[in-house]
PDB file of C-alpha atoms in Angstrom:
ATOM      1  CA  UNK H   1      -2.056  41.914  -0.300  1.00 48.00           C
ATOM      2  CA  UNK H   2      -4.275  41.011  -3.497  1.00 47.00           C
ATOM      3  CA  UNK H   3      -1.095  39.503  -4.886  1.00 46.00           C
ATOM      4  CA  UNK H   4      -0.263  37.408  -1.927  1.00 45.00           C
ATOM      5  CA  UNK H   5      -3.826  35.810  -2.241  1.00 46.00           C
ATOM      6  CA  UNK H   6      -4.452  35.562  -5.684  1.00 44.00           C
ATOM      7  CA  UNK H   7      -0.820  33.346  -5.408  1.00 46.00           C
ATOM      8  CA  UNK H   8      -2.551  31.501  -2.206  1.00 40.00           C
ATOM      9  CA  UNK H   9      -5.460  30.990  -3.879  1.00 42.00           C
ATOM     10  CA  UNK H  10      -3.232  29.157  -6.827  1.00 43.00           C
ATOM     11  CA  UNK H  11      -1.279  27.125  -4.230  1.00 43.00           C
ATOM     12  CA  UNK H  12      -4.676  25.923  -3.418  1.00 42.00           C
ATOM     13  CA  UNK H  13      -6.067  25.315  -7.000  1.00 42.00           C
ATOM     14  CA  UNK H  14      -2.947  23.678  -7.902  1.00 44.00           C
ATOM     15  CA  UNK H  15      -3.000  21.213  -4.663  1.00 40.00           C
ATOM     16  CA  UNK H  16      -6.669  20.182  -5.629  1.00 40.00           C
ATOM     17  CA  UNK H  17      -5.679  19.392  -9.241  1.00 39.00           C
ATOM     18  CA  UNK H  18      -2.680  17.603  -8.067  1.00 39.00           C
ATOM     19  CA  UNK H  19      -4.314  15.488  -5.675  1.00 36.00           C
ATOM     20  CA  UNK H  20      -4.580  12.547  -7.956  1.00 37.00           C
ATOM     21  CA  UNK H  21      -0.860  13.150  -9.034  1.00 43.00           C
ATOM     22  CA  UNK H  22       0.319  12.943  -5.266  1.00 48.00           C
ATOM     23  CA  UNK H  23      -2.042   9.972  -4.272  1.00 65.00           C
ATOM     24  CA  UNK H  24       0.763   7.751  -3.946  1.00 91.00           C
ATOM     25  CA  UNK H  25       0.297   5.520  -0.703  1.00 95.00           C
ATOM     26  CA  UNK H  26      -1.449   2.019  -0.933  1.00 95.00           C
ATOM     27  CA  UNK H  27      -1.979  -0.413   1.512  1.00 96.00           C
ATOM     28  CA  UNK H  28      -2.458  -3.972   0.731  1.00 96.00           C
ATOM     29  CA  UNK H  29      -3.380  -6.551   3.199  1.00 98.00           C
ATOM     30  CA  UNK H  30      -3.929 -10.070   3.158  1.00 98.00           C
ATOM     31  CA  UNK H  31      -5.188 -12.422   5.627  1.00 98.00           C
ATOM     32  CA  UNK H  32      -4.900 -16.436   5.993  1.00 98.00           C
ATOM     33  CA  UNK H  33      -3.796 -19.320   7.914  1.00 98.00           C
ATOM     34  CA  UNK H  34      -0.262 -20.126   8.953  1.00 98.00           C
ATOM     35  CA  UNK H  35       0.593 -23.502   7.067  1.00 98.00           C
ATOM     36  CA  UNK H  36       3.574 -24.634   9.356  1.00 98.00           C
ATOM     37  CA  UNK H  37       6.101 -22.722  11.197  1.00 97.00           C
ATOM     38  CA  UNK H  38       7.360 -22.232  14.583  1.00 97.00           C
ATOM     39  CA  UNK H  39       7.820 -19.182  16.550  1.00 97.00           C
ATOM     40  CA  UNK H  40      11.466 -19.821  17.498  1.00 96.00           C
ATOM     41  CA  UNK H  41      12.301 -15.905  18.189  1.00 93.00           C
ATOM     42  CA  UNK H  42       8.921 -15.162  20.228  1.00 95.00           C
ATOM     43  CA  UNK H  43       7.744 -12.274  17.763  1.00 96.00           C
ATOM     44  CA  UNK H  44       3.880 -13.686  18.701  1.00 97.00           C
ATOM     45  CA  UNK H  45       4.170 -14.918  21.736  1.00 96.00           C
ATOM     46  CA  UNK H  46       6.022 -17.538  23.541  1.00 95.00           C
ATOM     47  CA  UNK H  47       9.117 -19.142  22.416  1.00 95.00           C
ATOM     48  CA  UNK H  48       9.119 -22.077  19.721  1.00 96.00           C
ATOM     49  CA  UNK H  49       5.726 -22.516  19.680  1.00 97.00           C
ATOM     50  CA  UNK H  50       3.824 -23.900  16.939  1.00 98.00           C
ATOM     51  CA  UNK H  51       2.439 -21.589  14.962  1.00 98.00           C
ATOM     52  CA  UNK H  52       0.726 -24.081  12.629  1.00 98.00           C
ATOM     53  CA  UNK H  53      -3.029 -23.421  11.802  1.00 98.00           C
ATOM     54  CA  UNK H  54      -3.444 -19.755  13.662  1.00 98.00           C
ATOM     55  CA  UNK H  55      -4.786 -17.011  11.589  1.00 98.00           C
ATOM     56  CA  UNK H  56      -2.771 -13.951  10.133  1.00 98.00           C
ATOM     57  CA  UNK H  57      -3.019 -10.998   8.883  1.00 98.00           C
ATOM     58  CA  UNK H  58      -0.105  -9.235   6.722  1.00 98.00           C
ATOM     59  CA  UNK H  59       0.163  -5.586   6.008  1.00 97.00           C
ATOM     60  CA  UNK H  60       2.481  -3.840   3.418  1.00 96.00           C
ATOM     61  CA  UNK H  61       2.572  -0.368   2.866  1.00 95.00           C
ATOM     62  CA  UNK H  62       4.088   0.921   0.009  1.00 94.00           C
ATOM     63  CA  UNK H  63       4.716   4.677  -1.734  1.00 94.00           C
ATOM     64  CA  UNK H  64       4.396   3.641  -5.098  1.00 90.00           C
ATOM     65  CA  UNK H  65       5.830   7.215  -6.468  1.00 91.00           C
ATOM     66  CA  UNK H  66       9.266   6.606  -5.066  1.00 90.00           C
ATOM     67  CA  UNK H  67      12.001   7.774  -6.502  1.00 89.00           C
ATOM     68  CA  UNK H  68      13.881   5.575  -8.815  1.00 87.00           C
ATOM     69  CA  UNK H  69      12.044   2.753  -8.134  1.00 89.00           C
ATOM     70  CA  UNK H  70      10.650   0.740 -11.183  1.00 89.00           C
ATOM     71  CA  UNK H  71       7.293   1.363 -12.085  1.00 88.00           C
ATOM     72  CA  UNK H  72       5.725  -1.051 -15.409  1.00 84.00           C
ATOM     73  CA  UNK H  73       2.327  -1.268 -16.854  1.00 80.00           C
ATOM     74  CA  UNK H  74       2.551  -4.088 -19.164  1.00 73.00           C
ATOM     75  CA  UNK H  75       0.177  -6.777 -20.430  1.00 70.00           C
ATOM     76  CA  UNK H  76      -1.817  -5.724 -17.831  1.00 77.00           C
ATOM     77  CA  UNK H  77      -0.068  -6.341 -14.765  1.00 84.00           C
ATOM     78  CA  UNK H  78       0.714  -3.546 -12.913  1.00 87.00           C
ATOM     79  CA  UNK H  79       3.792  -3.725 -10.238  1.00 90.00           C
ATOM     80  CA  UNK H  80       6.523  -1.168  -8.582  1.00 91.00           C
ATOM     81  CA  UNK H  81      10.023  -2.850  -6.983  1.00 92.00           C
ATOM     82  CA  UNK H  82      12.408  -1.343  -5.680  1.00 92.00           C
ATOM     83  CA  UNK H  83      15.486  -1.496  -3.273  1.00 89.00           C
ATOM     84  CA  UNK H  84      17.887   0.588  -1.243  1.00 84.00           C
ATOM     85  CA  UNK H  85      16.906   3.957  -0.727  1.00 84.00           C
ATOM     86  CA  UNK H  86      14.561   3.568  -3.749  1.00 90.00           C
ATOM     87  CA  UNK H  87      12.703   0.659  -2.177  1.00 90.00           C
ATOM     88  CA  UNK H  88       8.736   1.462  -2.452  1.00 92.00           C
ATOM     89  CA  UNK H  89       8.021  -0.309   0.830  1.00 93.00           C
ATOM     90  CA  UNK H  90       6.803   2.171   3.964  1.00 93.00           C
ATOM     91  CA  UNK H  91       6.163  -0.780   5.961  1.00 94.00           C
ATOM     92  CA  UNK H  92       5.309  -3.934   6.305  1.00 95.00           C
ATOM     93  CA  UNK H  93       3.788  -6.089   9.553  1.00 96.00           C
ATOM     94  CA  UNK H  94       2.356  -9.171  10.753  1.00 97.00           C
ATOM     95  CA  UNK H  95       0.005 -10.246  13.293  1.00 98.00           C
ATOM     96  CA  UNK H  96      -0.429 -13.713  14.848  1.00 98.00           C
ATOM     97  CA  UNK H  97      -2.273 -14.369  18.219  1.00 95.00           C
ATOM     98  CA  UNK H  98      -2.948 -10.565  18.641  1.00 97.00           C
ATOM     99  CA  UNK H  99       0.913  -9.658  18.306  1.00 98.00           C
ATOM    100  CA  UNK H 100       2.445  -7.884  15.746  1.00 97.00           C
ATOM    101  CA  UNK H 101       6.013  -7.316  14.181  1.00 95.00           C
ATOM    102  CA  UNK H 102       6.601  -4.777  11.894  1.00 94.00           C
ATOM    103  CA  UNK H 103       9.681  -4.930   9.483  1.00 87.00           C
ATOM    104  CA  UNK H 104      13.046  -2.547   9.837  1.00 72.00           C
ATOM    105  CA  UNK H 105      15.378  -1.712   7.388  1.00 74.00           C
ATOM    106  CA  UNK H 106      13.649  -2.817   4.604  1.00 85.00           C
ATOM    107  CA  UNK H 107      15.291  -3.049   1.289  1.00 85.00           C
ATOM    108  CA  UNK H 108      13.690  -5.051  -1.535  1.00 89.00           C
ATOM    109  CA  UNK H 109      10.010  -4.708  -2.443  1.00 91.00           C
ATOM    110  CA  UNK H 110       7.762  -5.121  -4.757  1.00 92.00           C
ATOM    111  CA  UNK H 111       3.706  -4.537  -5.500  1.00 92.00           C
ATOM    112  CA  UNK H 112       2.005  -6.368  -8.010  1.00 92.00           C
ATOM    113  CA  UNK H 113      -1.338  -6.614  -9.396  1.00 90.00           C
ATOM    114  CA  UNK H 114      -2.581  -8.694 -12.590  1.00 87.00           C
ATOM    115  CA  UNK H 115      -5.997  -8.163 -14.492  1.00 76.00           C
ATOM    116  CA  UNK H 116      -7.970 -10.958 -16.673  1.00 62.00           C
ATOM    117  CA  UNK H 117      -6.582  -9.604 -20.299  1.00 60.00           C
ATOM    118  CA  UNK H 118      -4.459 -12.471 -19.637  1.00 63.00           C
ATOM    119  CA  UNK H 119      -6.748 -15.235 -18.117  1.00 78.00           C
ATOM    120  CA  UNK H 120      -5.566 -14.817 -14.979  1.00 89.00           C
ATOM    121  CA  UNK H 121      -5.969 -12.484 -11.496  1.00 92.00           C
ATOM    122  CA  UNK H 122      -2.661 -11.720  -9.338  1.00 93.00           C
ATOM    123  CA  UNK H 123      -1.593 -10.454  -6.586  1.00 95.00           C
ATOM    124  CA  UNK H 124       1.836 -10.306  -4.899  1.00 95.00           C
ATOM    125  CA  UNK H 125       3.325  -8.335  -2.283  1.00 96.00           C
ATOM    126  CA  UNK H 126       7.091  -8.444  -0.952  1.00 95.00           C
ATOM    127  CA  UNK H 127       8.895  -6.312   1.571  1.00 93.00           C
ATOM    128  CA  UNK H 128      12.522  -8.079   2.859  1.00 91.00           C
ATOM    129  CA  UNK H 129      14.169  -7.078   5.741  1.00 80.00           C
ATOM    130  CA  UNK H 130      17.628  -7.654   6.548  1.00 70.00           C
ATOM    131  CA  UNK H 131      19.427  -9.657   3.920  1.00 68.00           C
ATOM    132  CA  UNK H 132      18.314 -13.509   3.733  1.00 76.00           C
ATOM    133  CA  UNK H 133      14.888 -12.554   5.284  1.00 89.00           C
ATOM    134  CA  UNK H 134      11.496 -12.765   3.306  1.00 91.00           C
ATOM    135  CA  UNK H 135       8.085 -11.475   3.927  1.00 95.00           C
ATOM    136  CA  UNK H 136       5.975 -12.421   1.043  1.00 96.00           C
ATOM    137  CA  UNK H 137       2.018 -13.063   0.003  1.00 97.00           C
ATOM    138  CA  UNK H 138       1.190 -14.386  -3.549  1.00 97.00           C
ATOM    139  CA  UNK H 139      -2.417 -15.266  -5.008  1.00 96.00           C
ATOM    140  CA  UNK H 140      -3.146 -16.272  -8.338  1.00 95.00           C
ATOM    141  CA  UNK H 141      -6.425 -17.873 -10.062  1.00 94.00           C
ATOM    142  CA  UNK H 142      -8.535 -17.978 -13.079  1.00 92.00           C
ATOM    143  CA  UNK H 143     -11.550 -17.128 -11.276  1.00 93.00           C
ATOM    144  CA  UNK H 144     -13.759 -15.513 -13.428  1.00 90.00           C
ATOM    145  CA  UNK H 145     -15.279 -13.409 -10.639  1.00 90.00           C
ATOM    146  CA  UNK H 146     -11.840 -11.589  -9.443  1.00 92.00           C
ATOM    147  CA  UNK H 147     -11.131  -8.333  -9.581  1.00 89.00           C
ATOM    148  CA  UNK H 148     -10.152  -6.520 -12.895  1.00 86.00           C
ATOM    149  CA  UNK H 149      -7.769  -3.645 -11.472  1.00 85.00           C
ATOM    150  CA  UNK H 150      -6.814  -1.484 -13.954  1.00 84.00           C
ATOM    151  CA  UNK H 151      -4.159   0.039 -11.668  1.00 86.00           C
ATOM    152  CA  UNK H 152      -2.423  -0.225  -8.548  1.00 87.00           C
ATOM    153  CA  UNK H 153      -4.651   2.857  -6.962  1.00 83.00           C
ATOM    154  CA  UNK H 154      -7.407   0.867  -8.257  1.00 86.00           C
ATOM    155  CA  UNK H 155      -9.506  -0.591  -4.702  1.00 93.00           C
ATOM    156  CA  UNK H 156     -10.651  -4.316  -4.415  1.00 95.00           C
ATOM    157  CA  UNK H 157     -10.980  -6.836  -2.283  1.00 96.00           C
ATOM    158  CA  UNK H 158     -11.104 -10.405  -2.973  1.00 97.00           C
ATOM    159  CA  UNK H 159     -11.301 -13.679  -1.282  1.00 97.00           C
ATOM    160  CA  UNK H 160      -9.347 -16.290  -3.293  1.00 97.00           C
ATOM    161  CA  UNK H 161     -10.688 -19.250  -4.633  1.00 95.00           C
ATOM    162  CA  UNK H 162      -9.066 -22.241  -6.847  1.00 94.00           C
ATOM    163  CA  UNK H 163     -10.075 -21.845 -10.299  1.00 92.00           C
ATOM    164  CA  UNK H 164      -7.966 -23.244 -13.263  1.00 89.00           C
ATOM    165  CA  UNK H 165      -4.324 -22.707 -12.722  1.00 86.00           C
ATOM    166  CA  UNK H 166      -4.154 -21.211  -9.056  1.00 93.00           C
ATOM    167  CA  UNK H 167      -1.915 -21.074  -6.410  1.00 96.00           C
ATOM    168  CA  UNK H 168      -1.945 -18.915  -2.695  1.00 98.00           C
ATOM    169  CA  UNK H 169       1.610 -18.939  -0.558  1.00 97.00           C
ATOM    170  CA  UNK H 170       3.751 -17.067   1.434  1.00 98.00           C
ATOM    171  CA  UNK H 171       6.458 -16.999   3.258  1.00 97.00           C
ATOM    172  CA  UNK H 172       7.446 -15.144   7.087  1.00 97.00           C
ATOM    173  CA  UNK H 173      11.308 -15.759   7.245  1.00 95.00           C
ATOM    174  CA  UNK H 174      12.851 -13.759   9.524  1.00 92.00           C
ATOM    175  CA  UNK H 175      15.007 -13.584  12.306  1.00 87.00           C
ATOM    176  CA  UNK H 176      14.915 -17.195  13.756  1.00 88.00           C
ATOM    177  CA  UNK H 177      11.615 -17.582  12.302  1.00 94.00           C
ATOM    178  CA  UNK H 178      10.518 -19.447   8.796  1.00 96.00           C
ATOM    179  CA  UNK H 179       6.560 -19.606   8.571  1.00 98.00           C
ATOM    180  CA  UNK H 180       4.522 -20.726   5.621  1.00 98.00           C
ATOM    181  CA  UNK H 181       1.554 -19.328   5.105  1.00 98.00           C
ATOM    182  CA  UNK H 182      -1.799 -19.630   2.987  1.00 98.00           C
ATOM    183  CA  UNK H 183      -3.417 -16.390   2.085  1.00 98.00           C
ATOM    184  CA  UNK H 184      -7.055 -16.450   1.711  1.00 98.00           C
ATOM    185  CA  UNK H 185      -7.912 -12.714   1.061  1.00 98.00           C
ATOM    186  CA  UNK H 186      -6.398  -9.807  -0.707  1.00 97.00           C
ATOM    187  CA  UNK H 187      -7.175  -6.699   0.075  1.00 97.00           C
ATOM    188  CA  UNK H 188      -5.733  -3.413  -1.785  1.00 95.00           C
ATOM    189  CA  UNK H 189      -6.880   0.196  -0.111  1.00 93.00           C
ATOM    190  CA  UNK H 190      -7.123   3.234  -2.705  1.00 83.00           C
ATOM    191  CA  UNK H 191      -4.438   5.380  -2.464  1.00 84.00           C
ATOM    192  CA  UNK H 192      -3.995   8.472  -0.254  1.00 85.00           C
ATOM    193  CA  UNK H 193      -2.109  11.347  -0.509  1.00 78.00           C
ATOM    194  CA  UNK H 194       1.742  11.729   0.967  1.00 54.00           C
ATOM    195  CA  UNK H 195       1.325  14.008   3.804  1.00 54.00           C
ATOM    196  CA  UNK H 196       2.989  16.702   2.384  1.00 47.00           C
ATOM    197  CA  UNK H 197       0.354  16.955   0.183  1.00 43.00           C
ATOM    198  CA  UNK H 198      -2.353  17.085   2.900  1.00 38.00           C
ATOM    199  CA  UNK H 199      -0.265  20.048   3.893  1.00 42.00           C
ATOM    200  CA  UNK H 200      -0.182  21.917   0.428  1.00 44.00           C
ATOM    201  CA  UNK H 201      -3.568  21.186   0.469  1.00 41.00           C
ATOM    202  CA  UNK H 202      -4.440  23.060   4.098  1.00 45.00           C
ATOM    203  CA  UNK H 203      -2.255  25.752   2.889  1.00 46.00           C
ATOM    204  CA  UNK H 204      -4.231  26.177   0.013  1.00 45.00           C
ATOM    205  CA  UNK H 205      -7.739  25.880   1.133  1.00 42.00           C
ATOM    206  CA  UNK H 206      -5.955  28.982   4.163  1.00 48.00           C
ATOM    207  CA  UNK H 207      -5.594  30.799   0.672  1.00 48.00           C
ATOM    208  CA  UNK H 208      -8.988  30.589  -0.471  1.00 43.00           C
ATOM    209  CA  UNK H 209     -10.425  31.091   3.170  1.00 50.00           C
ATOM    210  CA  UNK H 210      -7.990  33.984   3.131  1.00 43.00           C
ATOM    211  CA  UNK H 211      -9.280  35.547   0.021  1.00 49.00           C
ATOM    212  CA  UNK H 212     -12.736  35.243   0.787  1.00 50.00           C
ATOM    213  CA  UNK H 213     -12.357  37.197   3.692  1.00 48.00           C
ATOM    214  CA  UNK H 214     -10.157  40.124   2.028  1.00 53.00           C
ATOM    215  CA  UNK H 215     -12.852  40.268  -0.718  1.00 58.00           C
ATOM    216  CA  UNK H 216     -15.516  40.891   1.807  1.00 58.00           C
ATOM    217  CA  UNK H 217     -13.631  42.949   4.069  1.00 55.00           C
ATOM    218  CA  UNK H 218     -12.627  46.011   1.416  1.00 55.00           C
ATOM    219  CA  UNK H 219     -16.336  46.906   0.477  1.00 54.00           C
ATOM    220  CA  UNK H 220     -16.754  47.601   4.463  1.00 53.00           C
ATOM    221  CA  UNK H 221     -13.695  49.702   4.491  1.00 47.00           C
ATOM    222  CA  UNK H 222     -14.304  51.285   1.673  1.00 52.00           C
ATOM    223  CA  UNK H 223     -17.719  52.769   2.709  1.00 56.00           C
ATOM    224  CA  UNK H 224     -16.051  53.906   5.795  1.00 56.00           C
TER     225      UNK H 224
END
């Protein structure tokens, strides 16, 4: 029985070191206007209606320890793309007018953040759905008060203004639908863990809880 909880008691060590490792999903969000565009497939409300001016928010999720998917940390931009099965994208969605779609099948993506080592702050997110479609945010500036992530677990939240060589866009094309948009905020979560790690790590804290108890336990039934 000692055996079976000193190796619980390492499951649990083990998760708790590895947290960091396995702290792989990050959730980036931006939120703007829609430029032009018209609702021709009724994803926020009523058929072909103009969508021009009405606020949005776009979510992408993304698992940036996928398999096979390229990872690069160069120059100081940080990004993961990815397609296929090895696509990093979980999902991606987009509200207007209090509806929301959410993406299926989605095949290439890509996650991308740039610091000021090169005089310049990026963002760019991209999740595509069925071939020909596009789901994309992009913000760059030389605003000397934007972020400086050094990764893309790194947190921040910024709300983009034209400085020096800038530029915010996007694009919603899917379906019967081809929106423009103008992203105003970025917004990049810290990562989480997958939840197979919050398993490993219930397991192991079972372990320790376990081990605890056995320790206390034997002194009792020894004395008896």
């Amino acid at each position: 029985m000692r055996i079976k909880s000193a190796a619980l008691a390492c499951a649990a060590l083990g998760a708790l070191l590895s947290t960091s490792a396995f702290a792989d999903i990050v959730t980036e969000t931006y939120t703007g206007t829609v430029s032009s565009g018209v609702d021709n497939a009724g994803f926020f409300g009523p058929n072909n209606a103009d969508l021009s001016g009405l606020a949005y928010t776009a979510t992408y999720v993304f698992d940036t320890a996928v398999p096979g998917a390229a990872k690069n940390s160069v120059g100081g931009t940080f990004f993961t793309y990815g397609g296929g099965v090895n696509t990093p994208a979980v999902s991606a969605a987009m509200t207007i007018n209090g509806h929301t779609f959410t993406t299926n099948g989605l095949g290439h993506a890509e996650l991308d953040a740039s610091n000021m080592s090169s005089g310049s702050f990026r963002t760019y997110a991209q999740a595509n759905a069925a071939f020909g479609s596009q789901f994309d945010n992009f913000l760059e500036t030389q605003d000397p008060a934007a972020p400086y992530p050094t990764s893309l677990s790194s947190p921040f939240t910024y709300t983009y203004h034209a400085v020096g060589t800038s530029s915010a866009y996007g694009t919603f094309k899917i379906g019967g639908d081809w929106l423009s948009l103008s992203p105003t905020t970025v917004t990049l979560t810290a990562a989480v863990p997958e939840p197979s790690t919050w398993a490993m790590m219930i397991l192991g804290f079972a372990g320790v809880g376990f081990m605890a108890y056995r320790r206390k336990s034997e002194p009792a039934l020894m004395a008896a």
